[in-house]
Amino acid sequence: MSKIKLYGIFGTRSDRIQWALEELNLEYDFLKVNLRKGENKNPEFLKLNPMGQTPCLVHDLKILNESAAILINLAELYSEVAHLIPKNMGNNRMLFWYYFNLAVGSFDKASFQLMLSTKKDSTGKVSIYDEKAFKEFSKTAKILNEKLASQSFIVPCGFTMADIVLFNNLNWNYCYLDKFPHLKRYVHSLKVRPAYKRMREKQGEKPVSNAS
């Protein structure tokens, strides 16, 4: 089996895949794609993803695109390593698919739009944001905040791929989480996972601890 290659950009949806690879203890090469230099439009990259988008995973000579599809594929291929999708049919599996689809669907869209619209002043305080995007983000965040008031992970049985995607949505908009204390605590609790720390170290950034 050839070594896994992940094409992506740090701080984007590529983080979801890199974190999952770390949770599964898989060896991989991370190949940065520089959008400013137009590397995503190079003929070589377009052969991997004709849309010119990241993340893109090359695994055992197979090309996988779209973060949600890549995560599910990895979880199913390596289900004996970690149960990142609840294994048995039942309430936990149903909840997993609900929250996973929420996180990669409507909440992803609202989170991404809010992140893109947010501007901060010289003190780091939010000065500009899209009110419509904030309203959509907050509508779901309020429900998630209540859900996580009494549990550590979004699915009661434990850590899953749904947590990875949900974290990505929330971390993009960390500056708004004071309004949602359980979500803020949830984000900090995930940042101390060993796999997350390894990912950040490989990205050349100091891991964030609960104290930060």
mmCIF file of C-alpha atoms in Angstrom:
data_model
loop_
_atom_site.group_PDB
_atom_site.id
_atom_site.type_symbol
_atom_site.label_atom_id
_atom_site.label_comp_id
_atom_site.label_asym_id
_atom_site.label_seq_id
_atom_site.Cartn_x
_atom_site.Cartn_y
_atom_site.Cartn_z
ATOM 1 C CA MET A 1 0.000 0.000 0.000
ATOM 2 C CA SER A 2 1.409 3.408 -0.997
ATOM 3 C CA LYS A 3 1.763 6.168 1.575
ATOM 4 C CA ILE A 4 -1.251 8.407 2.058
ATOM 5 C CA LYS A 5 -0.983 11.899 0.584
ATOM 6 C CA LEU A 6 -3.149 14.759 1.826
ATOM 7 C CA TYR A 7 -3.295 17.899 -0.296
ATOM 8 C CA GLY A 8 -4.601 20.877 1.609
ATOM 9 C CA ILE A 9 -4.273 24.160 3.460
ATOM 10 C CA PHE A 10 -3.795 24.572 7.197
ATOM 11 C CA GLY A 11 -6.748 26.124 9.055
ATOM 12 C CA THR A 12 -9.341 25.009 6.512
ATOM 13 C CA ARG A 13 -11.482 21.899 6.031
ATOM 14 C CA SER A 14 -8.197 20.084 5.376
ATOM 15 C CA ASP A 15 -7.696 20.131 9.161
ATOM 16 C CA ARG A 16 -10.607 17.712 9.472
ATOM 17 C CA ILE A 17 -8.793 15.121 7.406
ATOM 18 C CA GLN A 18 -5.410 15.624 9.011
ATOM 19 C CA TRP A 19 -6.917 15.308 12.488
ATOM 20 C CA ALA A 20 -8.730 12.102 11.494
ATOM 21 C CA LEU A 21 -5.481 10.645 10.131
ATOM 22 C CA GLU A 22 -3.824 11.390 13.465
ATOM 23 C CA GLU A 23 -6.693 9.805 15.408
ATOM 24 C CA LEU A 24 -6.235 6.683 13.291
ATOM 25 C CA ASN A 25 -2.433 6.736 13.739
ATOM 26 C CA LEU A 26 -1.886 6.614 9.986
ATOM 27 C CA GLU A 27 1.296 7.720 8.257
ATOM 28 C CA TYR A 28 0.807 10.391 5.625
ATOM 29 C CA ASP A 29 2.458 13.227 3.737
ATOM 30 C CA PHE A 30 0.832 16.662 3.876
ATOM 31 C CA LEU A 31 1.325 18.567 0.636
ATOM 32 C CA LYS A 32 0.475 22.263 0.955
ATOM 33 C CA VAL A 33 -1.492 23.791 -1.892
ATOM 34 C CA ASN A 34 -0.785 27.514 -2.248
ATOM 35 C CA LEU A 35 -3.928 29.168 -3.592
ATOM 36 C CA ARG A 36 -2.257 32.576 -3.916
ATOM 37 C CA LYS A 37 0.239 31.054 -6.336
ATOM 38 C CA GLY A 38 -2.567 29.265 -8.151
ATOM 39 C CA GLU A 39 -1.218 25.813 -7.362
ATOM 40 C CA ASN A 40 -4.782 24.482 -7.212
ATOM 41 C CA LYS A 41 -5.118 25.346 -10.908
ATOM 42 C CA ASN A 42 -1.984 23.497 -11.989
ATOM 43 C CA PRO A 43 -2.702 20.671 -14.477
ATOM 44 C CA GLU A 44 -1.143 18.159 -12.071
ATOM 45 C CA PHE A 45 -3.521 19.110 -9.267
ATOM 46 C CA LEU A 46 -6.557 19.364 -11.539
ATOM 47 C CA LYS A 47 -6.011 15.717 -12.429
ATOM 48 C CA LEU A 48 -6.653 14.963 -8.745
ATOM 49 C CA ASN A 49 -9.537 17.384 -8.322
ATOM 50 C CA PRO A 50 -10.978 18.975 -11.495
ATOM 51 C CA MET A 51 -12.700 21.577 -9.271
ATOM 52 C CA GLY A 52 -9.327 22.767 -7.990
ATOM 53 C CA GLN A 53 -10.423 22.418 -4.376
ATOM 54 C CA THR A 54 -8.911 21.029 -1.196
ATOM 55 C CA PRO A 55 -8.783 18.782 0.725
ATOM 56 C CA CYS A 56 -7.826 15.960 -1.592
ATOM 57 C CA LEU A 57 -6.637 12.580 -0.361
ATOM 58 C CA VAL A 58 -4.708 10.010 -2.379
ATOM 59 C CA HIS A 59 -5.009 6.686 -0.586
ATOM 60 C CA ASP A 60 -3.926 3.325 -1.970
ATOM 61 C CA LEU A 61 -3.892 4.852 -5.486
ATOM 62 C CA LYS A 62 -7.490 6.056 -5.046
ATOM 63 C CA ILE A 63 -8.337 9.759 -5.208
ATOM 64 C CA LEU A 64 -10.867 11.081 -2.702
ATOM 65 C CA ASN A 65 -12.355 14.586 -2.634
ATOM 66 C CA GLU A 66 -14.823 16.437 -0.391
ATOM 67 C CA SER A 67 -14.036 16.406 3.332
ATOM 68 C CA ALA A 68 -17.240 14.615 4.387
ATOM 69 C CA ALA A 69 -16.706 11.760 1.913
ATOM 70 C CA ILE A 70 -13.041 11.425 2.900
ATOM 71 C CA LEU A 71 -13.875 11.244 6.615
ATOM 72 C CA ILE A 72 -16.522 8.572 6.158
ATOM 73 C CA ASN A 73 -14.232 6.549 3.910
ATOM 74 C CA LEU A 74 -11.414 6.646 6.468
ATOM 75 C CA ALA A 75 -13.748 5.768 9.345
ATOM 76 C CA GLU A 76 -15.111 2.738 7.499
ATOM 77 C CA LEU A 77 -11.713 1.543 6.246
ATOM 78 C CA TYR A 78 -10.142 1.715 9.694
ATOM 79 C CA SER A 79 -13.108 0.874 11.907
ATOM 80 C CA GLU A 80 -11.016 -1.654 13.819
ATOM 81 C CA VAL A 81 -8.525 1.065 14.794
ATOM 82 C CA ALA A 82 -11.084 3.518 16.179
ATOM 83 C CA HIS A 83 -14.872 3.674 16.156
ATOM 84 C CA LEU A 84 -15.176 7.150 14.666
ATOM 85 C CA ILE A 85 -18.638 6.179 13.457
ATOM 86 C CA PRO A 86 -20.750 4.352 16.079
ATOM 87 C CA LYS A 87 -20.507 0.689 15.141
ATOM 88 C CA ASN A 88 -23.881 -0.654 16.196
ATOM 89 C CA MET A 89 -27.229 0.414 14.848
ATOM 90 C CA GLY A 90 -29.280 2.314 17.374
ATOM 91 C CA ASN A 91 -29.711 5.734 18.914
ATOM 92 C CA ASN A 92 -26.020 6.661 18.926
ATOM 93 C CA ARG A 93 -25.639 5.855 15.224
ATOM 94 C CA MET A 94 -28.779 7.814 14.394
ATOM 95 C CA LEU A 95 -27.501 10.808 16.392
ATOM 96 C CA PHE A 96 -24.129 10.545 14.696
ATOM 97 C CA TRP A 97 -25.596 10.840 11.222
ATOM 98 C CA TYR A 98 -27.835 13.709 12.304
ATOM 99 C CA TYR A 99 -25.019 15.801 13.780
ATOM 100 C CA PHE A 100 -22.481 14.846 11.124
ATOM 101 C CA ASN A 101 -24.820 15.965 8.357
ATOM 102 C CA LEU A 102 -25.700 19.131 10.270
ATOM 103 C CA ALA A 103 -21.996 19.933 10.700
ATOM 104 C CA VAL A 104 -21.075 19.374 7.034
ATOM 105 C CA GLY A 105 -24.304 20.942 5.760
ATOM 106 C CA SER A 106 -26.233 23.976 6.972
ATOM 107 C CA PHE A 107 -24.033 24.709 9.996
ATOM 108 C CA ASP A 108 -20.885 24.503 7.871
ATOM 109 C CA LYS A 109 -22.323 27.070 5.472
ATOM 110 C CA ALA A 110 -23.361 29.463 8.246
ATOM 111 C CA SER A 111 -20.046 29.055 10.078
ATOM 112 C CA PHE A 112 -17.968 29.634 6.962
ATOM 113 C CA GLN A 113 -19.933 32.720 5.938
ATOM 114 C CA LEU A 114 -19.641 34.204 9.418
ATOM 115 C CA MET A 115 -15.905 33.525 9.543
ATOM 116 C CA LEU A 116 -15.356 35.198 6.157
ATOM 117 C CA SER A 117 -17.373 38.274 7.165
ATOM 118 C CA THR A 118 -15.721 38.802 10.551
ATOM 119 C CA LYS A 119 -13.236 41.661 10.821
ATOM 120 C CA LYS A 120 -11.394 42.721 13.975
ATOM 121 C CA ASP A 121 -9.976 46.080 15.040
ATOM 122 C CA SER A 122 -6.440 46.695 16.309
ATOM 123 C CA THR A 123 -7.366 45.424 19.775
ATOM 124 C CA GLY A 124 -8.673 42.112 18.446
ATOM 125 C CA LYS A 125 -12.314 43.020 19.076
ATOM 126 C CA VAL A 126 -14.865 42.119 16.407
ATOM 127 C CA SER A 127 -15.779 45.298 14.535
ATOM 128 C CA ILE A 128 -17.590 44.007 11.438
ATOM 129 C CA TYR A 129 -19.622 40.880 10.790
ATOM 130 C CA ASP A 130 -22.521 39.690 8.667
ATOM 131 C CA GLU A 131 -25.619 39.918 10.880
ATOM 132 C CA LYS A 132 -27.547 37.394 8.802
ATOM 133 C CA ALA A 133 -24.681 34.898 9.006
ATOM 134 C CA PHE A 134 -24.375 35.475 12.759
ATOM 135 C CA LYS A 135 -28.113 34.877 13.207
ATOM 136 C CA GLU A 136 -27.920 31.583 11.294
ATOM 137 C CA PHE A 137 -24.803 30.496 13.183
ATOM 138 C CA SER A 138 -26.323 31.404 16.552
ATOM 139 C CA LYS A 139 -29.576 29.555 15.870
ATOM 140 C CA THR A 140 -27.741 26.240 15.629
ATOM 141 C CA ALA A 141 -25.067 27.140 18.189
ATOM 142 C CA LYS A 142 -27.743 27.717 20.830
ATOM 143 C CA ILE A 143 -29.151 24.205 20.306
ATOM 144 C CA LEU A 144 -25.686 22.646 20.347
ATOM 145 C CA ASN A 145 -24.761 24.598 23.468
ATOM 146 C CA GLU A 146 -27.762 23.157 25.310
ATOM 147 C CA LYS A 147 -26.960 19.665 24.040
ATOM 148 C CA LEU A 148 -23.366 19.820 25.247
ATOM 149 C CA ALA A 149 -24.268 21.147 28.678
ATOM 150 C CA SER A 150 -24.487 17.597 30.006
ATOM 151 C CA GLN A 151 -22.133 15.578 27.777
ATOM 152 C CA SER A 152 -18.524 15.658 26.565
ATOM 153 C CA PHE A 153 -19.126 14.764 22.915
ATOM 154 C CA ILE A 154 -21.913 15.523 20.490
ATOM 155 C CA VAL A 155 -22.842 11.807 20.385
ATOM 156 C CA PRO A 156 -23.158 10.310 23.918
ATOM 157 C CA CYS A 157 -21.148 7.151 23.124
ATOM 158 C CA GLY A 158 -17.894 9.081 22.626
ATOM 159 C CA PHE A 159 -15.639 10.922 20.188
ATOM 160 C CA THR A 160 -16.612 10.567 16.513
ATOM 161 C CA MET A 161 -16.042 12.168 13.132
ATOM 162 C CA ALA A 162 -18.989 14.435 13.946
ATOM 163 C CA ASP A 163 -16.886 16.080 16.679
ATOM 164 C CA ILE A 164 -14.051 16.750 14.246
ATOM 165 C CA VAL A 165 -16.325 18.560 11.796
ATOM 166 C CA LEU A 166 -18.278 20.391 14.478
ATOM 167 C CA PHE A 167 -15.050 21.566 16.090
ATOM 168 C CA ASN A 168 -13.909 22.953 12.736
ATOM 169 C CA ASN A 169 -17.120 24.985 12.417
ATOM 170 C CA LEU A 170 -16.836 26.341 15.955
ATOM 171 C CA ASN A 171 -13.111 27.055 15.929
ATOM 172 C CA TRP A 172 -13.518 29.233 12.830
ATOM 173 C CA ASN A 173 -15.713 31.471 14.992
ATOM 174 C CA TYR A 174 -14.093 31.082 18.390
ATOM 175 C CA CYS A 175 -14.423 34.827 19.047
ATOM 176 C CA TYR A 176 -18.210 34.396 19.386
ATOM 177 C CA LEU A 177 -18.182 31.460 21.801
ATOM 178 C CA ASP A 178 -18.365 33.542 24.984
ATOM 179 C CA LYS A 179 -22.081 33.616 24.224
ATOM 180 C CA PHE A 180 -22.117 29.809 24.245
ATOM 181 C CA PRO A 181 -20.112 28.642 27.301
ATOM 182 C CA HIS A 182 -20.697 24.912 26.838
ATOM 183 C CA LEU A 183 -19.464 25.119 23.252
ATOM 184 C CA LYS A 184 -16.387 27.019 24.399
ATOM 185 C CA ARG A 185 -15.650 24.344 26.997
ATOM 186 C CA TYR A 186 -16.234 21.665 24.351
ATOM 187 C CA VAL A 187 -13.746 23.264 21.951
ATOM 188 C CA HIS A 188 -11.087 23.471 24.662
ATOM 189 C CA SER A 189 -11.645 19.860 25.680
ATOM 190 C CA LEU A 190 -11.042 18.697 22.109
ATOM 191 C CA LYS A 191 -7.901 20.786 21.723
ATOM 192 C CA VAL A 192 -6.123 18.705 24.359
ATOM 193 C CA ARG A 193 -6.638 15.404 22.541
ATOM 194 C CA PRO A 194 -3.226 13.896 21.655
ATOM 195 C CA ALA A 195 -4.146 13.545 17.973
ATOM 196 C CA TYR A 196 -5.134 17.214 17.749
ATOM 197 C CA LYS A 197 -1.880 18.243 19.411
ATOM 198 C CA ARG A 198 0.131 16.139 16.979
ATOM 199 C CA MET A 199 -1.660 17.775 14.073
ATOM 200 C CA ARG A 200 -0.887 21.264 15.352
ATOM 201 C CA GLU A 201 2.735 20.378 15.986
ATOM 202 C CA LYS A 202 3.104 19.113 12.424
ATOM 203 C CA GLN A 203 1.555 22.352 11.207
ATOM 204 C CA GLY A 204 4.286 24.200 13.092
ATOM 205 C CA GLU A 205 1.973 25.671 15.686
ATOM 206 C CA LYS A 206 2.048 25.275 19.440
ATOM 207 C CA PRO A 207 -0.897 23.152 20.646
ATOM 208 C CA VAL A 208 -3.602 25.081 22.482
ATOM 209 C CA SER A 209 -4.278 23.926 26.042
ATOM 210 C CA ASN A 210 -7.236 24.341 28.376
ATOM 211 C CA ALA A 211 -5.371 27.169 30.045
ATOM 212 C CA SER A 212 -5.366 29.343 26.943
#
